[in-house]
PDB file of C-alpha atoms in Angstrom:
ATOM      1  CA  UNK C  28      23.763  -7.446   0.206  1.00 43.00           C
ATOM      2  CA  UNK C  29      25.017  -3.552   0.115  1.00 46.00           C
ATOM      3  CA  UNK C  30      27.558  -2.598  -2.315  1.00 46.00           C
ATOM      4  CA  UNK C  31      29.013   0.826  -2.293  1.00 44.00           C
ATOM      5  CA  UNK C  32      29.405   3.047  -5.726  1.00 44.00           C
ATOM      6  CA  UNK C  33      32.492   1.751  -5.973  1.00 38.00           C
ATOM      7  CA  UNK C  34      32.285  -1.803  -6.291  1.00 43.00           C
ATOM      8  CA  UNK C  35      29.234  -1.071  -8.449  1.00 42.00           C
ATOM      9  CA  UNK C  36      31.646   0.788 -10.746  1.00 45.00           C
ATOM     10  CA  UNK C  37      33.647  -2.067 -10.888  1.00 43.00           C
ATOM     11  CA  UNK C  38      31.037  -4.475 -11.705  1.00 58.00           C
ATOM     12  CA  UNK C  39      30.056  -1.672 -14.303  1.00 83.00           C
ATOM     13  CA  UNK C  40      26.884  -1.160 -12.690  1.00 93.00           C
ATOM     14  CA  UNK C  41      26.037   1.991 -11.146  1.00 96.00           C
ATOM     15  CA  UNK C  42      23.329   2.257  -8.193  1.00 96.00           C
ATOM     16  CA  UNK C  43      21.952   5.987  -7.907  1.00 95.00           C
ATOM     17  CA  UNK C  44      19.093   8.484  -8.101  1.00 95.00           C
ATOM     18  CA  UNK C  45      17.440   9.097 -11.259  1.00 96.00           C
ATOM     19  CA  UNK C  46      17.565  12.115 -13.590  1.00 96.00           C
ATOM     20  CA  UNK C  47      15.307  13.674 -15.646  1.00 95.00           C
ATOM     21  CA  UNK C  48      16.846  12.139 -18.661  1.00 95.00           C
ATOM     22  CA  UNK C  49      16.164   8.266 -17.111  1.00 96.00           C
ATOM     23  CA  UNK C  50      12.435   9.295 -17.095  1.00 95.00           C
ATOM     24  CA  UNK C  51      11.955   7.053 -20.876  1.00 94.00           C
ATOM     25  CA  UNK C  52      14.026   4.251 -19.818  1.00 94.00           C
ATOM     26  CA  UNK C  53      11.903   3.734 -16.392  1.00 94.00           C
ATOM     27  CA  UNK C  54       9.188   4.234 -18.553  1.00 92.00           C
ATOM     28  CA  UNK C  55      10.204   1.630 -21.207  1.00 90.00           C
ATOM     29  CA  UNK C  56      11.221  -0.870 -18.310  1.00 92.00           C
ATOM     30  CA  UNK C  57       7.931  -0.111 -16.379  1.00 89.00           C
ATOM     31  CA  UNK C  58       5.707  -1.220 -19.723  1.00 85.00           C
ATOM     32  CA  UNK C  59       7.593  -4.123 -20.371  1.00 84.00           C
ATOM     33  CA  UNK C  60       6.697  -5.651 -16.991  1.00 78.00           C
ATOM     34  CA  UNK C  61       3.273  -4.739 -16.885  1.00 72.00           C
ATOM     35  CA  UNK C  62       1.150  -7.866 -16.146  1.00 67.00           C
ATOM     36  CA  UNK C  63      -0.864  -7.759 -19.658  1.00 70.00           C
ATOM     37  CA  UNK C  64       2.943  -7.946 -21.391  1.00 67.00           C
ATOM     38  CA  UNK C  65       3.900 -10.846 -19.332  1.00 64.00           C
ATOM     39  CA  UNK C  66       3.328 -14.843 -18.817  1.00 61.00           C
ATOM     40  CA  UNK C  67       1.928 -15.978 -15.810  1.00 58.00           C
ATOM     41  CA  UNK C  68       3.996 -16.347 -12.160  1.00 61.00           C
ATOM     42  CA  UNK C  69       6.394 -13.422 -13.159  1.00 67.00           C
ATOM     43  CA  UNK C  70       7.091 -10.374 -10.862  1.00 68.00           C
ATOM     44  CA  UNK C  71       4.687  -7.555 -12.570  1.00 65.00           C
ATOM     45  CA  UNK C  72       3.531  -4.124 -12.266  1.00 66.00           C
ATOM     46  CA  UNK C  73       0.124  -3.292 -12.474  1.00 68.00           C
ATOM     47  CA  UNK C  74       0.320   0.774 -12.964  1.00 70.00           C
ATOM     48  CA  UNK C  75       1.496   2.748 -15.542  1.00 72.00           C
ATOM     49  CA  UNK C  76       3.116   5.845 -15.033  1.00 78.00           C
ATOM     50  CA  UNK C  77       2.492   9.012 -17.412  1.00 73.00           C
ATOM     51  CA  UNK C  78       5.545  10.727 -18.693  1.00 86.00           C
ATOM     52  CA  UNK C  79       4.562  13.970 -16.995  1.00 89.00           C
ATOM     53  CA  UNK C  80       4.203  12.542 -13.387  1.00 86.00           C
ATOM     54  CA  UNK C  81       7.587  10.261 -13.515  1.00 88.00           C
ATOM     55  CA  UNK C  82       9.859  13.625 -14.138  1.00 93.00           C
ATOM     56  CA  UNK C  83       7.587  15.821 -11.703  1.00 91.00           C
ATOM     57  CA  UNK C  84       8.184  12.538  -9.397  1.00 90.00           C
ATOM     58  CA  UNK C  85      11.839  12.461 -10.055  1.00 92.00           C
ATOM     59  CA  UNK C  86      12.308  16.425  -9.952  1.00 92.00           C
ATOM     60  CA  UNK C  87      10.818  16.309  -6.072  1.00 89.00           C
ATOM     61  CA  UNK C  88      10.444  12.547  -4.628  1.00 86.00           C
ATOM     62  CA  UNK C  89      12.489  10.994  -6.241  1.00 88.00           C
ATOM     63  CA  UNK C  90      13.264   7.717  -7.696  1.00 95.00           C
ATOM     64  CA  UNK C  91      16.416   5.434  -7.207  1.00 96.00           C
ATOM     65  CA  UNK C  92      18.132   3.723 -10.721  1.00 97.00           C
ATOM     66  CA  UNK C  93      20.026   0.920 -11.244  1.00 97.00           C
ATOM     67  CA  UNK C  94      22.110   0.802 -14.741  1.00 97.00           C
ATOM     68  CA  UNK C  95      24.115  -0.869 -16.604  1.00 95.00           C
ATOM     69  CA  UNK C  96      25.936   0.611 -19.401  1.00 91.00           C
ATOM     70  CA  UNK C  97      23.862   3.452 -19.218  1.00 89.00           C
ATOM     71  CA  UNK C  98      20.658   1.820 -19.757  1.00 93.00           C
ATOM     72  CA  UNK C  99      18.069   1.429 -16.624  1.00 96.00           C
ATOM     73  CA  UNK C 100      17.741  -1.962 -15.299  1.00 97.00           C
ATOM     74  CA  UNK C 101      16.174  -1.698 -12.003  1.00 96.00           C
ATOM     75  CA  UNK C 102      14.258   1.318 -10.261  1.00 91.00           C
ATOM     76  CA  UNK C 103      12.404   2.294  -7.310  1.00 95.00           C
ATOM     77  CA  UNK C 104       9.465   5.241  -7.572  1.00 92.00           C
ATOM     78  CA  UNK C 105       9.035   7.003  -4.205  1.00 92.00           C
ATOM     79  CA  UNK C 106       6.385   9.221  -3.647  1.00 90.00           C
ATOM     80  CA  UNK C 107       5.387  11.540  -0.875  1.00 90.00           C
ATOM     81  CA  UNK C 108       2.503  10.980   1.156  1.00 92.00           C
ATOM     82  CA  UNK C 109       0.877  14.366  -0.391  1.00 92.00           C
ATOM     83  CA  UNK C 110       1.413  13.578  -4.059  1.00 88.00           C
ATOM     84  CA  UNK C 111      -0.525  10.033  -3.295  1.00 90.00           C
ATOM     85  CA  UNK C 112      -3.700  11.693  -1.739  1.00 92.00           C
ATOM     86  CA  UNK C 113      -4.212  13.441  -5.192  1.00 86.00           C
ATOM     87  CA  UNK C 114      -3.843  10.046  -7.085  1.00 84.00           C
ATOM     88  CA  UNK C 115      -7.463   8.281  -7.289  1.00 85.00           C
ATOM     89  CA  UNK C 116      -5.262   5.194  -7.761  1.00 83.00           C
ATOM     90  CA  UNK C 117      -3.895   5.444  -3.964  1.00 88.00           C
ATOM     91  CA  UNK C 118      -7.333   5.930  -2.270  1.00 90.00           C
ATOM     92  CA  UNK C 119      -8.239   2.416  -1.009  1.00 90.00           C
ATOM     93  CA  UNK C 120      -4.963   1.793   0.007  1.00 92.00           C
ATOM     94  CA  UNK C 121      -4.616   5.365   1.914  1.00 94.00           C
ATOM     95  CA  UNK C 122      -7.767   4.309   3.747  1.00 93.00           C
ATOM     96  CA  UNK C 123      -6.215   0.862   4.730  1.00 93.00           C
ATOM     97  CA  UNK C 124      -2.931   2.550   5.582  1.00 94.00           C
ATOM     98  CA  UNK C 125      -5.158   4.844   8.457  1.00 93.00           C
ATOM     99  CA  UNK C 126      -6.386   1.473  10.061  1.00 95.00           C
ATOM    100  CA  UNK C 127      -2.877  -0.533  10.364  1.00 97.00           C
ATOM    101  CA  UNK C 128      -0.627  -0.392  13.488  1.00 96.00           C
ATOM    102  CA  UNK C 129       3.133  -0.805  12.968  1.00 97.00           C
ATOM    103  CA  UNK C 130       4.633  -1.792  15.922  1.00 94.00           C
ATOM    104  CA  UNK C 131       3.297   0.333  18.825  1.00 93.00           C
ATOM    105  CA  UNK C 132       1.427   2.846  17.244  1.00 95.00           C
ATOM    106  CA  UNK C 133      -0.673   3.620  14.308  1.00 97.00           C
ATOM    107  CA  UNK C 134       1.043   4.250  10.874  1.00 97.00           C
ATOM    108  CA  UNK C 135      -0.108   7.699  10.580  1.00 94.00           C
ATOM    109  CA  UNK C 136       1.915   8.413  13.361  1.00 96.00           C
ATOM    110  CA  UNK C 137       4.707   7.648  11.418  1.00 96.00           C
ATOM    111  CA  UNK C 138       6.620  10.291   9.173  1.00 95.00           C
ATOM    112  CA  UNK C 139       6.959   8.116   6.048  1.00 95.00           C
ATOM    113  CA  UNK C 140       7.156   7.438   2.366  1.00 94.00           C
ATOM    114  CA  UNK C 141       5.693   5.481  -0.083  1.00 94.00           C
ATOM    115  CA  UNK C 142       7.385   2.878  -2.056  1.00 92.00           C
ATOM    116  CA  UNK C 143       5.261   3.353  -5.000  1.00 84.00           C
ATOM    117  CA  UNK C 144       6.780   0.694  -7.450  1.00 88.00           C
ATOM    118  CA  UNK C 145       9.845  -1.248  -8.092  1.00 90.00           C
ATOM    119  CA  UNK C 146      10.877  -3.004 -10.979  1.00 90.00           C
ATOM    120  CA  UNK C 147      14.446  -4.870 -11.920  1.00 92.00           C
ATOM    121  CA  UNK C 148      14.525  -6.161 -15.857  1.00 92.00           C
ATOM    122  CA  UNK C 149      14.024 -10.269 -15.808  1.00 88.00           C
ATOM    123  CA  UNK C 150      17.376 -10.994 -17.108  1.00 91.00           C
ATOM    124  CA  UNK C 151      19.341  -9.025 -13.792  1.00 94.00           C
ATOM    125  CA  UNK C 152      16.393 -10.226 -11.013  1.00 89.00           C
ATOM    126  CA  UNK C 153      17.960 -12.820  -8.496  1.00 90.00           C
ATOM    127  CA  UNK C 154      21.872 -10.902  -8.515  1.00 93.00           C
ATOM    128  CA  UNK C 155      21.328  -8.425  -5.493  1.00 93.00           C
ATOM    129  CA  UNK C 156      20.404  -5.267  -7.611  1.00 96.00           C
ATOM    130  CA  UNK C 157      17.230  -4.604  -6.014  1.00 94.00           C
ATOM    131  CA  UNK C 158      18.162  -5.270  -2.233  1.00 95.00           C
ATOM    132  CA  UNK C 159      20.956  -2.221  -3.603  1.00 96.00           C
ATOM    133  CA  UNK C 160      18.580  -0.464  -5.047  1.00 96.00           C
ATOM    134  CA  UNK C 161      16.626  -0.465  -1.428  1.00 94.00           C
ATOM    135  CA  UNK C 162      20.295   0.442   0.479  1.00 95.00           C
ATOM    136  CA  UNK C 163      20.390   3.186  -1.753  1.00 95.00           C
ATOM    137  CA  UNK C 164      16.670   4.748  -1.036  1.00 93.00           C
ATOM    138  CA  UNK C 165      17.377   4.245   2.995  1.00 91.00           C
ATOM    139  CA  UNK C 166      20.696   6.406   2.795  1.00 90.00           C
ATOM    140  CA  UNK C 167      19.297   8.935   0.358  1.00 86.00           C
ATOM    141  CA  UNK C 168      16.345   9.424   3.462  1.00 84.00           C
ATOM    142  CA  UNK C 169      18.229   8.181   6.273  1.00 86.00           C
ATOM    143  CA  UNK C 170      16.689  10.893   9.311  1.00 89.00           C
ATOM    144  CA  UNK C 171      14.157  12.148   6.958  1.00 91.00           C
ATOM    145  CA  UNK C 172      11.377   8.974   7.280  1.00 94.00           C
ATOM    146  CA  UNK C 173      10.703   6.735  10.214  1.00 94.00           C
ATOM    147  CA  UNK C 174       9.693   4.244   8.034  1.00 95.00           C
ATOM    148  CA  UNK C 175       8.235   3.378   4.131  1.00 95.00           C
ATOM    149  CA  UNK C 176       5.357   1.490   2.923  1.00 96.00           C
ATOM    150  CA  UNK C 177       4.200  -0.307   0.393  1.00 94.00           C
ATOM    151  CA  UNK C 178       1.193  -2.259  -1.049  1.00 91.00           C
ATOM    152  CA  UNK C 179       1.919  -5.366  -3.071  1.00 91.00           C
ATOM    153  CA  UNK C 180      -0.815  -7.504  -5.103  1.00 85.00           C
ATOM    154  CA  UNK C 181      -1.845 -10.581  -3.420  1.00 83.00           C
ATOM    155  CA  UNK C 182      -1.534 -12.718  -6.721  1.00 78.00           C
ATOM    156  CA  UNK C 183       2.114 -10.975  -6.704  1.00 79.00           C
ATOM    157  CA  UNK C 184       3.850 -13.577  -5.085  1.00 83.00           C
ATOM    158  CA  UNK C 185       7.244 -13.037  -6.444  1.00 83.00           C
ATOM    159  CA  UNK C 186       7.196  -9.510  -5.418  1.00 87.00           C
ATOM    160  CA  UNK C 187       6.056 -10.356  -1.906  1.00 90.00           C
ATOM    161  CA  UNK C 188       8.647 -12.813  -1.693  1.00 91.00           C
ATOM    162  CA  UNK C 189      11.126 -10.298  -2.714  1.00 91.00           C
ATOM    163  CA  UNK C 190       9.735  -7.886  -0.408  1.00 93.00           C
ATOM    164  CA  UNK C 191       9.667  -9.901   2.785  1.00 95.00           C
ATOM    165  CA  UNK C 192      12.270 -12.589   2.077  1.00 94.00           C
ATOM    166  CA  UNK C 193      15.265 -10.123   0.083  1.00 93.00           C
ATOM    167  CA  UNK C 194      14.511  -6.454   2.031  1.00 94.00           C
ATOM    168  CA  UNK C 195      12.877  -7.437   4.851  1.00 95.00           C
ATOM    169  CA  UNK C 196       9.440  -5.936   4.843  1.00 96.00           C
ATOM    170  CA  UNK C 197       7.098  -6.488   7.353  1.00 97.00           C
ATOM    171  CA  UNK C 198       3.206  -7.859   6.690  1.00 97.00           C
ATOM    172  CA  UNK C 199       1.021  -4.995   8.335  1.00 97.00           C
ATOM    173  CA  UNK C 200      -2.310  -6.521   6.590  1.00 95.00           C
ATOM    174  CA  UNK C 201      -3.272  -9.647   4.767  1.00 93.00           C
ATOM    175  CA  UNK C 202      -6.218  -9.976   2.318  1.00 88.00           C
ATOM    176  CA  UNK C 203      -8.862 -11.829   3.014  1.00 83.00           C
ATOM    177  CA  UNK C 204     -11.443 -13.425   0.391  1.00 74.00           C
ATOM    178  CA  UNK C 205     -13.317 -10.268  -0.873  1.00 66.00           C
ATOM    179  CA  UNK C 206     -11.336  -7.577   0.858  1.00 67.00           C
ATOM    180  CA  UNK C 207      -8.798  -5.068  -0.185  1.00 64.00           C
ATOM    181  CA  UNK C 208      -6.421  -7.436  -2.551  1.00 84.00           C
ATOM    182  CA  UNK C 209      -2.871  -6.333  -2.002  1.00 88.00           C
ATOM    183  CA  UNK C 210      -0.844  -6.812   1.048  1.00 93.00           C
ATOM    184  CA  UNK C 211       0.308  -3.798   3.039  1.00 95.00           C
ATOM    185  CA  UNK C 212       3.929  -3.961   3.863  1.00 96.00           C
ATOM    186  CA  UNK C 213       6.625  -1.531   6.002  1.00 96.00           C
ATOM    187  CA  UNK C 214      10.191  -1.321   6.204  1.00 94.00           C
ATOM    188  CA  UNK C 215      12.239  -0.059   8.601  1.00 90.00           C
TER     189      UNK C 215
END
């Protein structure tokens, strides 16, 4: 589904990229769907984000907001391929990333981004807001990134359902028993 500014207006939602001054509420929204904060067989995040990074991350990357009323209901973190070498966090996944073919060729050979972390509050999830939130990100780097990537945990399965089923991500690696634990998806 891909609504325009204006019909987002109308629906008194808005659809854009984040400022500075939604740092706190992409903050708030990020801790409140933690997995430790939530019951089982929700979507959940597993990484918190320090105040510092999020505005240096929204200052240069940049990260795409859904609101409502002014308040933050849905967001998307993306992060440069630089930043996420200097995050410990990213290393495993990095290394995984190096291995995978997408298509013809590896995904190194790929300009591209990473989808570092998405969120929509529980009450809006299943109304479209994140597959906008998604239309959003691919104009704002439409010519700038062949493609974007993502890792999702494998006991995530909301989120991979969202991720395959609503946007349209592609599986480049499945976990097996006792290897790395997330799936690795791209979209395009």
């Amino acid at each position: 589904m891909t609504t325009s500014d204006m019909d987002l207006k109308q629906t008194e939602l808005w659809i854009g990229p984040a400022t500075e001054n939604d740092a706190q509420s992409i903050l708030l929204l990020q801790r409140e769907n933690l997995a430790k904060n939530l019951p089982p067989h929700q979507g959940f995040l597993k990484w918190e984000t320090p105040e510092e990074m999020m505005v240096d991350i929204i200052r240069n990357e940049g990260a795409i907001v859904a609101k409502k009323d002014e308040k933050v209901i849905g967001y998307l973190i993306l992060m440069s391929l630089e930043r996420a070498k200097k995050m410990p966090f990213f290393d495993t996944f990095l290394a995984k990333l190096d291995s995978l073919q997408f298509g013809e060729k590896p995904v190194n050979e790929y300009s591209y981004i990473i989808l570092g972390q998405d969120c929509v509050a529980r009450e809006y999830r299943g109304r479209g807001i994140l597959e906008n939130i998604y239309e959003a990100a691919k104009k704002r780097f439409d010519g700038k990134y062949e493609i974007a990537v993502a890792s999702v945990v494998s006991d995530n399965t909301r989120s991979l359902w969202a991720h395959v089923k609503k946007l349209g991500c592609r599986i480049i690696y499945e976990p097996a028993q006792g290897e790395y634990e997330r799936y690795i998806i791209v979209l395009d």
